[in-house]
PDB file of C-alpha atoms in Angstrom:
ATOM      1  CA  UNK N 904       0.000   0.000   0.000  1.00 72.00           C
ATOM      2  CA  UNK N 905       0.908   3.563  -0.185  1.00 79.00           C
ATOM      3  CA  UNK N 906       3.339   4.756   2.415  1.00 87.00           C
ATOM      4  CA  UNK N 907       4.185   8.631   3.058  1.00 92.00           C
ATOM      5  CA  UNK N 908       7.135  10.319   4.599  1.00 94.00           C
ATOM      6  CA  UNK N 909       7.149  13.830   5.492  1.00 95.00           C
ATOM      7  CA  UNK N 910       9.846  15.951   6.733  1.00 96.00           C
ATOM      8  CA  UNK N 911      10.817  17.840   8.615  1.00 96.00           C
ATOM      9  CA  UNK N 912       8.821  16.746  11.976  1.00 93.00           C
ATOM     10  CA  UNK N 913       9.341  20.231  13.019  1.00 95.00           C
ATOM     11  CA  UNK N 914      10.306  23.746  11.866  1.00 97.00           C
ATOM     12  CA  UNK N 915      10.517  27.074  13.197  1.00 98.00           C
ATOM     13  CA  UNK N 916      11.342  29.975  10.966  1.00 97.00           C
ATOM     14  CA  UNK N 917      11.235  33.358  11.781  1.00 97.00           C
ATOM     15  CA  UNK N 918       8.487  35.760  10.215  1.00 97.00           C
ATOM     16  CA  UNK N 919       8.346  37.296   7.337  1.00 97.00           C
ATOM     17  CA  UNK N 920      10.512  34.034   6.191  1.00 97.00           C
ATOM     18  CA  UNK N 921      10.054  30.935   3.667  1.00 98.00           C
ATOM     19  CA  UNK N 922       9.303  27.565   4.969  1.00 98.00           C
ATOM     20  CA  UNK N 923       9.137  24.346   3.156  1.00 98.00           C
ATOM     21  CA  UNK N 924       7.447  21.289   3.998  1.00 98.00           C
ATOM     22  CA  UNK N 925       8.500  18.078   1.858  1.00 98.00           C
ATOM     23  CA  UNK N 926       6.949  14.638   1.377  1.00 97.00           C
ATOM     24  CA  UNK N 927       7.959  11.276  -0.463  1.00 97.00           C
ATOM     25  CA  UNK N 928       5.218   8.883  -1.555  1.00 95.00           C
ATOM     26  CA  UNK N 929       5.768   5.083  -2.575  1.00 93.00           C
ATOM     27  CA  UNK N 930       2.617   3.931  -4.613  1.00 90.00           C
ATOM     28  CA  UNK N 931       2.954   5.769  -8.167  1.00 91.00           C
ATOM     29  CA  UNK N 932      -0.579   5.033  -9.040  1.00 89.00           C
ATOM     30  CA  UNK N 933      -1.181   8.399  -6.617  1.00 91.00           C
ATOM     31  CA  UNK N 934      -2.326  10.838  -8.527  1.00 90.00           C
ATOM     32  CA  UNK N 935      -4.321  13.666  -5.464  1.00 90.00           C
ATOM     33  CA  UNK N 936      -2.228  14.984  -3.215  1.00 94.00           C
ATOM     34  CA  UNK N 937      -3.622  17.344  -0.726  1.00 94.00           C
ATOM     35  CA  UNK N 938      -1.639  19.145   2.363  1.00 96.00           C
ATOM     36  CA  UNK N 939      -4.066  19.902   5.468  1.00 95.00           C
ATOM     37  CA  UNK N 940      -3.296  22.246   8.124  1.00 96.00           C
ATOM     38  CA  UNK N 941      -4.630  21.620  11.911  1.00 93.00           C
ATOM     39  CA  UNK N 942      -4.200  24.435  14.076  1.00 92.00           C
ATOM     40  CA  UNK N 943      -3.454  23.655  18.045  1.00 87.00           C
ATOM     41  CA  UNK N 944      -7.614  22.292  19.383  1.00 83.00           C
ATOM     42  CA  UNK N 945      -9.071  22.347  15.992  1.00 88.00           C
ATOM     43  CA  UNK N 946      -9.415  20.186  13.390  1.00 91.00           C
ATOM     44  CA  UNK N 947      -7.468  19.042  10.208  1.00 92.00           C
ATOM     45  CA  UNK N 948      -8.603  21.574   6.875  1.00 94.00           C
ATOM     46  CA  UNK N 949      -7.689  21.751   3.646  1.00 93.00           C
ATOM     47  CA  UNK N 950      -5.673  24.605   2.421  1.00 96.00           C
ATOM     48  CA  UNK N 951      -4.341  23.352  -1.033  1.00 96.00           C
ATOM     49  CA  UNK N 952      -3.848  20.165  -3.044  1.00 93.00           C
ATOM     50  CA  UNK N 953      -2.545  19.157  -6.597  1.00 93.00           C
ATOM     51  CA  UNK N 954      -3.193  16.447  -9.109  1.00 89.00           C
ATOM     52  CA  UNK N 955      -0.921  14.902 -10.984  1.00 83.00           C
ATOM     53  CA  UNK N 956      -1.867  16.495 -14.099  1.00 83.00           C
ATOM     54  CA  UNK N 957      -0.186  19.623 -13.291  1.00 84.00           C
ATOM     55  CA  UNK N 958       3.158  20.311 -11.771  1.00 91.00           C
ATOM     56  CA  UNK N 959       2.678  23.139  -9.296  1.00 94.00           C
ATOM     57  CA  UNK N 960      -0.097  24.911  -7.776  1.00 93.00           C
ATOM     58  CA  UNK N 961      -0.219  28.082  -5.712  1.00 95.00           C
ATOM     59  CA  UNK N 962      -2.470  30.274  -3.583  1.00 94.00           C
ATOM     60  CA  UNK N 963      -1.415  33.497  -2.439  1.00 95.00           C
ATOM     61  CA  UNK N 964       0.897  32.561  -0.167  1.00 97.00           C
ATOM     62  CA  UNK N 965       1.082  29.329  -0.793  1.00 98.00           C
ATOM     63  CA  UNK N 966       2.325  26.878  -3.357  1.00 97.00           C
ATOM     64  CA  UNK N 967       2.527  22.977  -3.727  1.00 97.00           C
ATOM     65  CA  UNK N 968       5.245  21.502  -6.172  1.00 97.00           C
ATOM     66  CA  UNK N 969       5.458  17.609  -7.599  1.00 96.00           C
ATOM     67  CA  UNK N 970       7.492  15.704  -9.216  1.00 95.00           C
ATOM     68  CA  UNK N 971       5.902  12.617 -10.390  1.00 93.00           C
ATOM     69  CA  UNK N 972       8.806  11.249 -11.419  1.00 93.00           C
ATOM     70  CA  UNK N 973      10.575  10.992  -8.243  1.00 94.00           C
ATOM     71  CA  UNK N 974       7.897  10.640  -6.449  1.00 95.00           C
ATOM     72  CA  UNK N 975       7.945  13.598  -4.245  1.00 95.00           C
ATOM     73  CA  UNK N 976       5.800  16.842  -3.271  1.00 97.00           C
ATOM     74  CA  UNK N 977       6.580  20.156  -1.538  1.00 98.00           C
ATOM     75  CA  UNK N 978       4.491  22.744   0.352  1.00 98.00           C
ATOM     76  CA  UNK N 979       6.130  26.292   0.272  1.00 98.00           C
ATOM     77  CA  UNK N 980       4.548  28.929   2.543  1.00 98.00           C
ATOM     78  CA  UNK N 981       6.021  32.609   1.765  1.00 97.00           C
ATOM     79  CA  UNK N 982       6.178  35.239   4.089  1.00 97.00           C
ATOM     80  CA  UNK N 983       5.503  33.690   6.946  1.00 98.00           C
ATOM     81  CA  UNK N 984       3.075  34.801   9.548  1.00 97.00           C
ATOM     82  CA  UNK N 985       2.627  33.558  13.187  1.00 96.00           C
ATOM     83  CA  UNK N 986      -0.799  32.462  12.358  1.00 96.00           C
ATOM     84  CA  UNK N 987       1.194  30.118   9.988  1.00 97.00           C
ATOM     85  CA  UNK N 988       2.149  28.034  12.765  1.00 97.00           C
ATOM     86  CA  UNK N 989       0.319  24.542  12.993  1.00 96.00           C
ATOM     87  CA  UNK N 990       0.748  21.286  11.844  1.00 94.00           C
ATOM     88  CA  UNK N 991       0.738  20.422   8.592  1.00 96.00           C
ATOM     89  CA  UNK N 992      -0.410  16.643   6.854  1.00 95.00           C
ATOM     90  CA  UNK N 993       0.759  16.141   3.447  1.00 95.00           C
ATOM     91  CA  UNK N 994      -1.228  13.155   2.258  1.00 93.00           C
ATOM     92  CA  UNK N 995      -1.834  10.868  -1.185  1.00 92.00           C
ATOM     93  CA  UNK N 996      -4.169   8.788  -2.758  1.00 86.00           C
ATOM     94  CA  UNK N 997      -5.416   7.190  -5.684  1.00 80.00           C
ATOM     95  CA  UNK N 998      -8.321   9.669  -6.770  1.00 66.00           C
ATOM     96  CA  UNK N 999     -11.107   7.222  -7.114  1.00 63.00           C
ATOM     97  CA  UNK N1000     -10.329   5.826  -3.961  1.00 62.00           C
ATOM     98  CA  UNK N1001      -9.600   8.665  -1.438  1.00 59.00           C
ATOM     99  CA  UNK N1002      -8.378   6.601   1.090  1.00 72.00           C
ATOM    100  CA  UNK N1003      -5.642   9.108   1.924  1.00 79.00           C
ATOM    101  CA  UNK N1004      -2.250   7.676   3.411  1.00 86.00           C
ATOM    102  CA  UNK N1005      -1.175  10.635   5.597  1.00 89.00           C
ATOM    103  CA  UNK N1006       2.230  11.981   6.636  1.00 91.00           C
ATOM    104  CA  UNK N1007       3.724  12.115  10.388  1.00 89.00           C
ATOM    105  CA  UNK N1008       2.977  15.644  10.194  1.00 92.00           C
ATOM    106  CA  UNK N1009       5.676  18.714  10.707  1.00 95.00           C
ATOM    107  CA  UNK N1010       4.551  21.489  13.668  1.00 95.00           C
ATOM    108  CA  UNK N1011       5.586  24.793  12.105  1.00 97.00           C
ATOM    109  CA  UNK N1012       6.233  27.361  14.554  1.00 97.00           C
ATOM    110  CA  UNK N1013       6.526  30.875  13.173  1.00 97.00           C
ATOM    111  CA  UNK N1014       8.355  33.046  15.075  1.00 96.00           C
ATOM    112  CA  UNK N1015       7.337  36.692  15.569  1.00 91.00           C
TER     113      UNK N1015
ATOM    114  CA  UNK T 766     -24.151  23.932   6.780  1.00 55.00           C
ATOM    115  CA  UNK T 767     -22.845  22.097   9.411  1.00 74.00           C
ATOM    116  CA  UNK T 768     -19.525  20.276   9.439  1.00 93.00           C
ATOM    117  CA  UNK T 769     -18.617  16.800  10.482  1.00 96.00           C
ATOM    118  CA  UNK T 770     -19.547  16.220  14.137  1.00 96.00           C
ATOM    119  CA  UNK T 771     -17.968  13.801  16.224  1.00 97.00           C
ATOM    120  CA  UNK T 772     -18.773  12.896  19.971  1.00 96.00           C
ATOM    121  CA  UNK T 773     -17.600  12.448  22.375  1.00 97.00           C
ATOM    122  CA  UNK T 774     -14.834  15.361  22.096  1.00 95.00           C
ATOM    123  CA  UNK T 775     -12.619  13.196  24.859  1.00 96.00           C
ATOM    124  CA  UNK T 776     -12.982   9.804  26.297  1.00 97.00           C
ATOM    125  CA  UNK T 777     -11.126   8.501  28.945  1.00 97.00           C
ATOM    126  CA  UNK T 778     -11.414   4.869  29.987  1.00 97.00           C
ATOM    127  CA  UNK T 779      -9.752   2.360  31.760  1.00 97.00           C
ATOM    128  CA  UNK T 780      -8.126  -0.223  30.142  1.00 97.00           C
ATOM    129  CA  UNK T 781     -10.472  -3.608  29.633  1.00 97.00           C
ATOM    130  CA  UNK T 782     -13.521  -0.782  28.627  1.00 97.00           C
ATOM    131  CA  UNK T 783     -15.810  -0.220  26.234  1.00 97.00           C
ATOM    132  CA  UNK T 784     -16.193   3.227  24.591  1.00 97.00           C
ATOM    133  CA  UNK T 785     -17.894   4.102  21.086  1.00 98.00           C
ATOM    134  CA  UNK T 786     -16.837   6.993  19.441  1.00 98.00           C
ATOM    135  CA  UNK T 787     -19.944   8.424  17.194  1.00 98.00           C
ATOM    136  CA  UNK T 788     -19.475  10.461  14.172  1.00 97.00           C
ATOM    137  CA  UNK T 789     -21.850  12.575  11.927  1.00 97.00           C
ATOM    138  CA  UNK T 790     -20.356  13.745   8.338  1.00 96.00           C
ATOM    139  CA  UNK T 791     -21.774  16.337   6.257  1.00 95.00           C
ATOM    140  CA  UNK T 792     -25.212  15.773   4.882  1.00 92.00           C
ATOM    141  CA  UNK T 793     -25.319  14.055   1.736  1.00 91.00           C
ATOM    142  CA  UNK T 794     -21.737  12.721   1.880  1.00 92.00           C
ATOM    143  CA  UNK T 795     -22.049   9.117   1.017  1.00 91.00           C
ATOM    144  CA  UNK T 796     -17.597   8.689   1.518  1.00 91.00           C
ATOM    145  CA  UNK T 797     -16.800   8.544   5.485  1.00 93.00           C
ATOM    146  CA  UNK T 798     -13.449   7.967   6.455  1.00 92.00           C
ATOM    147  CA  UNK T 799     -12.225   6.997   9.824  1.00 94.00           C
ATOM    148  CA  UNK T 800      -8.434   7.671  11.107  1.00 93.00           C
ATOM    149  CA  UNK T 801      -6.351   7.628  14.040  1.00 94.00           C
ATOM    150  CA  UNK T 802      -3.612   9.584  15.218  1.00 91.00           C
ATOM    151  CA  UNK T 803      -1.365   8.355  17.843  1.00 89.00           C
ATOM    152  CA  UNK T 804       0.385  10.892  19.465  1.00 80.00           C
ATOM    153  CA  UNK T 805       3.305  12.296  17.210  1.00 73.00           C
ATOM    154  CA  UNK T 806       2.431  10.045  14.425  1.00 80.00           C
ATOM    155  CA  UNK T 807       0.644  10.280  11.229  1.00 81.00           C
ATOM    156  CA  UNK T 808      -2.648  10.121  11.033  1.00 85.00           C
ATOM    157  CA  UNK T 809      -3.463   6.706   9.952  1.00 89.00           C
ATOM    158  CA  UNK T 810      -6.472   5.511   8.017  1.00 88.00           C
ATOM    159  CA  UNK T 811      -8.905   2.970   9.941  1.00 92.00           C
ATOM    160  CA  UNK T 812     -11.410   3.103   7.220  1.00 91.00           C
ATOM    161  CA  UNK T 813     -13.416   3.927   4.649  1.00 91.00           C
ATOM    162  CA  UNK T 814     -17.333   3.553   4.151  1.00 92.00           C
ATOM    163  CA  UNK T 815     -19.315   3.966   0.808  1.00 91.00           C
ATOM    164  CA  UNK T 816     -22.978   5.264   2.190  1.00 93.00           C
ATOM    165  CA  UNK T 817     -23.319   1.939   4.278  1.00 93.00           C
ATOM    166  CA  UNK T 818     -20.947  -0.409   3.010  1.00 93.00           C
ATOM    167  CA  UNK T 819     -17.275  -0.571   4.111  1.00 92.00           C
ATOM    168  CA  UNK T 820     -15.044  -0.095   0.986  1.00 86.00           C
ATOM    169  CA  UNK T 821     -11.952  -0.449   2.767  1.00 84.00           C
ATOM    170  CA  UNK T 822     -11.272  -1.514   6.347  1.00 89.00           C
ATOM    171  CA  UNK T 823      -7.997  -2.213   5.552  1.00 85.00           C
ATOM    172  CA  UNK T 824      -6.799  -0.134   8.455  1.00 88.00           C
ATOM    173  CA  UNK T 825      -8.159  -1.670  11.497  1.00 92.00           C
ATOM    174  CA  UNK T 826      -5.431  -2.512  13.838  1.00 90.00           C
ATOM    175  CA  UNK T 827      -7.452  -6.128  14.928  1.00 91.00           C
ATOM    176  CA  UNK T 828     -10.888  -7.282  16.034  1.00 93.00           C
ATOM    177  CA  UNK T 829     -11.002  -4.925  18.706  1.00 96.00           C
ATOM    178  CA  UNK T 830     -12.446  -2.357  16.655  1.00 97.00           C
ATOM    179  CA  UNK T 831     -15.751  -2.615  15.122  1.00 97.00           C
ATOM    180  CA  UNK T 832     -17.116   0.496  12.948  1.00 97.00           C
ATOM    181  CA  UNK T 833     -20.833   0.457  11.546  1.00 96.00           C
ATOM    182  CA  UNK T 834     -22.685   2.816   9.694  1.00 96.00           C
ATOM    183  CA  UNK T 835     -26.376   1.692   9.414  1.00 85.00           C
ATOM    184  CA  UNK T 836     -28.007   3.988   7.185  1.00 88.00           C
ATOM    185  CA  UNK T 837     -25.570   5.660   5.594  1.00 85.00           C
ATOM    186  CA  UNK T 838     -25.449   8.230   8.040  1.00 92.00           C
ATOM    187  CA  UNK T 839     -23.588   8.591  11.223  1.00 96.00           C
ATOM    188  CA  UNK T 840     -21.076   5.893  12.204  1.00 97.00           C
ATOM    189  CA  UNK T 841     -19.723   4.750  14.961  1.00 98.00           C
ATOM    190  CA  UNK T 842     -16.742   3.165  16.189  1.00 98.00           C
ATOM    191  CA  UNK T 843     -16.614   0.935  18.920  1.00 98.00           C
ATOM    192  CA  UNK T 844     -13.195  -0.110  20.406  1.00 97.00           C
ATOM    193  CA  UNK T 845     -13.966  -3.230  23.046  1.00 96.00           C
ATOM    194  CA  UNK T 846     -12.178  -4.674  24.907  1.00 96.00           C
ATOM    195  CA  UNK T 847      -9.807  -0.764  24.945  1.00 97.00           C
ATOM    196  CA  UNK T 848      -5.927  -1.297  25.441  1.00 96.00           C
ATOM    197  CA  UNK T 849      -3.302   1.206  26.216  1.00 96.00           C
ATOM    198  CA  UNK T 850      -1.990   1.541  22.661  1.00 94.00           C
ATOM    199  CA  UNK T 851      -5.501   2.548  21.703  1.00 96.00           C
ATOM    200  CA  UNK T 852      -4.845   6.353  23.125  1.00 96.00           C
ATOM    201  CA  UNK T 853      -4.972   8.639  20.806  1.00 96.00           C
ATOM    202  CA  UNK T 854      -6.924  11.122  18.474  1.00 95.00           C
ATOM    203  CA  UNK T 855     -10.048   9.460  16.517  1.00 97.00           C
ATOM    204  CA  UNK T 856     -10.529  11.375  13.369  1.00 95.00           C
ATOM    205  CA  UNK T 857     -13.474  10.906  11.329  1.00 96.00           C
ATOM    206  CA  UNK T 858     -13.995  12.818   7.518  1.00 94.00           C
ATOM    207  CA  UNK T 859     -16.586  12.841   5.232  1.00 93.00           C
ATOM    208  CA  UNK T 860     -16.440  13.657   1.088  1.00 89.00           C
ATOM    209  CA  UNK T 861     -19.490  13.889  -0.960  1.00 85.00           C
ATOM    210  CA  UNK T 862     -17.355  12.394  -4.012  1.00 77.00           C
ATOM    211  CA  UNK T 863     -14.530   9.844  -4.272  1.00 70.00           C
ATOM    212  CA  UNK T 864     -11.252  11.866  -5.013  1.00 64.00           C
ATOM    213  CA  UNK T 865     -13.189  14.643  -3.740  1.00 71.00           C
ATOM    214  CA  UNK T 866     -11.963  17.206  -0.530  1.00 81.00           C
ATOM    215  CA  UNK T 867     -12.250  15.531   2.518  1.00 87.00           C
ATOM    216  CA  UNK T 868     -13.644  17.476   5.476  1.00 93.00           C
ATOM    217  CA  UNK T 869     -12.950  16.287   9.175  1.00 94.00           C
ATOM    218  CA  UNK T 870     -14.022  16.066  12.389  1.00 95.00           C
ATOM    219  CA  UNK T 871     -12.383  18.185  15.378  1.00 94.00           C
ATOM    220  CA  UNK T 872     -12.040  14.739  16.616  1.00 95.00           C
ATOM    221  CA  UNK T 873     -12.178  12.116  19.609  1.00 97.00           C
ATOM    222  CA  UNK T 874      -8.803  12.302  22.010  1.00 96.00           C
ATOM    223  CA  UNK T 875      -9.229   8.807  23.600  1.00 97.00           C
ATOM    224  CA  UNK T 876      -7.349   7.999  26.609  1.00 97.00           C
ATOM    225  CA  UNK T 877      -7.183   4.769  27.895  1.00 97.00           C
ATOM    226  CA  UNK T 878      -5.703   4.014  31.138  1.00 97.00           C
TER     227      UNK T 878
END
């Protein structure tokens, strides 16, 4: 089955800087990839994901890169704010299935 | 429109317990996902149910856990007899479609003791 890696486990940057989030996947039949943030008492939400159809995606601040090839997809969060800081899930799965295999997760702490 | 519910929002039992762990997804989502997140860990995938039928249980950690959703609505989880390792944050998610954006629960922190 699909297995995810995500790194790093944690990450404190100071504000106003770039952080980056990366994760490896193992099943290459993945093809949704979505990164969730869950702020401290609340629960996980969406705030971007990519298909494989397209090789980067962004949203204001955000972006999400991936390299099919390799097998490996990055969150980039620009100009960092201290309501930035969470956890963030990358996850995959096979589209039709959406049984997501999650990352460990990486608790970004944005400094102010 | 209200989000997925779950209840309760903690649980803590002793060890040899029963506890069920309810969840209510968004209205008209047939796809209902169960995970778990042990503390530090990833949040790992118990389950997924198609309106009433499991599509994929491939998740459960043994026969200790039994999930149901009669109906197609709410679902619960039932952990019995609860061990230690059980602790942890119950995460349930709902999607209308397959492939679809997944929207979760604020969860169940189970603590078993």
């Amino acid at each position: 089955g699909e297995n995810v890696e995500q790194h790093p486990s944690t990450l404190s940057v100071q504000e106003g800087d770039s952080a980056v989030i990366k994760c490896t996947y193992s099943d290459s039949a993945s093809n949704y990839f979505p990164w969730y943030k869950q702020e401290l008492g609340k629960r996980p939400q969406l705030i971007i994901d990519i298909r494989s159809n397209v090789g980067e995606k962004k949203d204001q601040r955000i972006a999400v890169t991936l390299n099919k090839t390799a097998k490996h997809f990055s969150l980039h969060i620009t100009e960092t704010q201290p309501e930035d800081s969470a956890v963030y899930f990358c996850a995959a799965s096979i589209s039709h299935n959406n049984d997501m295999r999650f990352g460990a997760g990486t608790r970004l702490t944005v400094k102010p | 429109e209200a989000g997925v519910t779950q209840f309760p929002s903690h649980s803590v039992i002793e060890k040899g317990q029963t506890v069920t762990l309810r969840c209510d997804p968004i209205s008209g989502h047939d796809n209902l996902y169960w995970y778990r997140r042990v503390m530090g860990k990833e949040i790992k995938f118990l389950l997924h149910f198609v309106k009433e039928s499991k599509q994929d249980e491939s998740g459960m950690p043994n026969n200790r856990f039994l999930a149901e959703r009669t109906g197609g609505t709410y679902s619960t989880l039932k952990v019995q007899p609860a061990e230690l390792e059980d602790s942890g944050v119950y995460f349930c998610a709902s999607s209308q479609v397959r492939g679809g954006e997944a929207f979760f629960g604020q969860g169940t922190r189970l603590t078993v003791v």
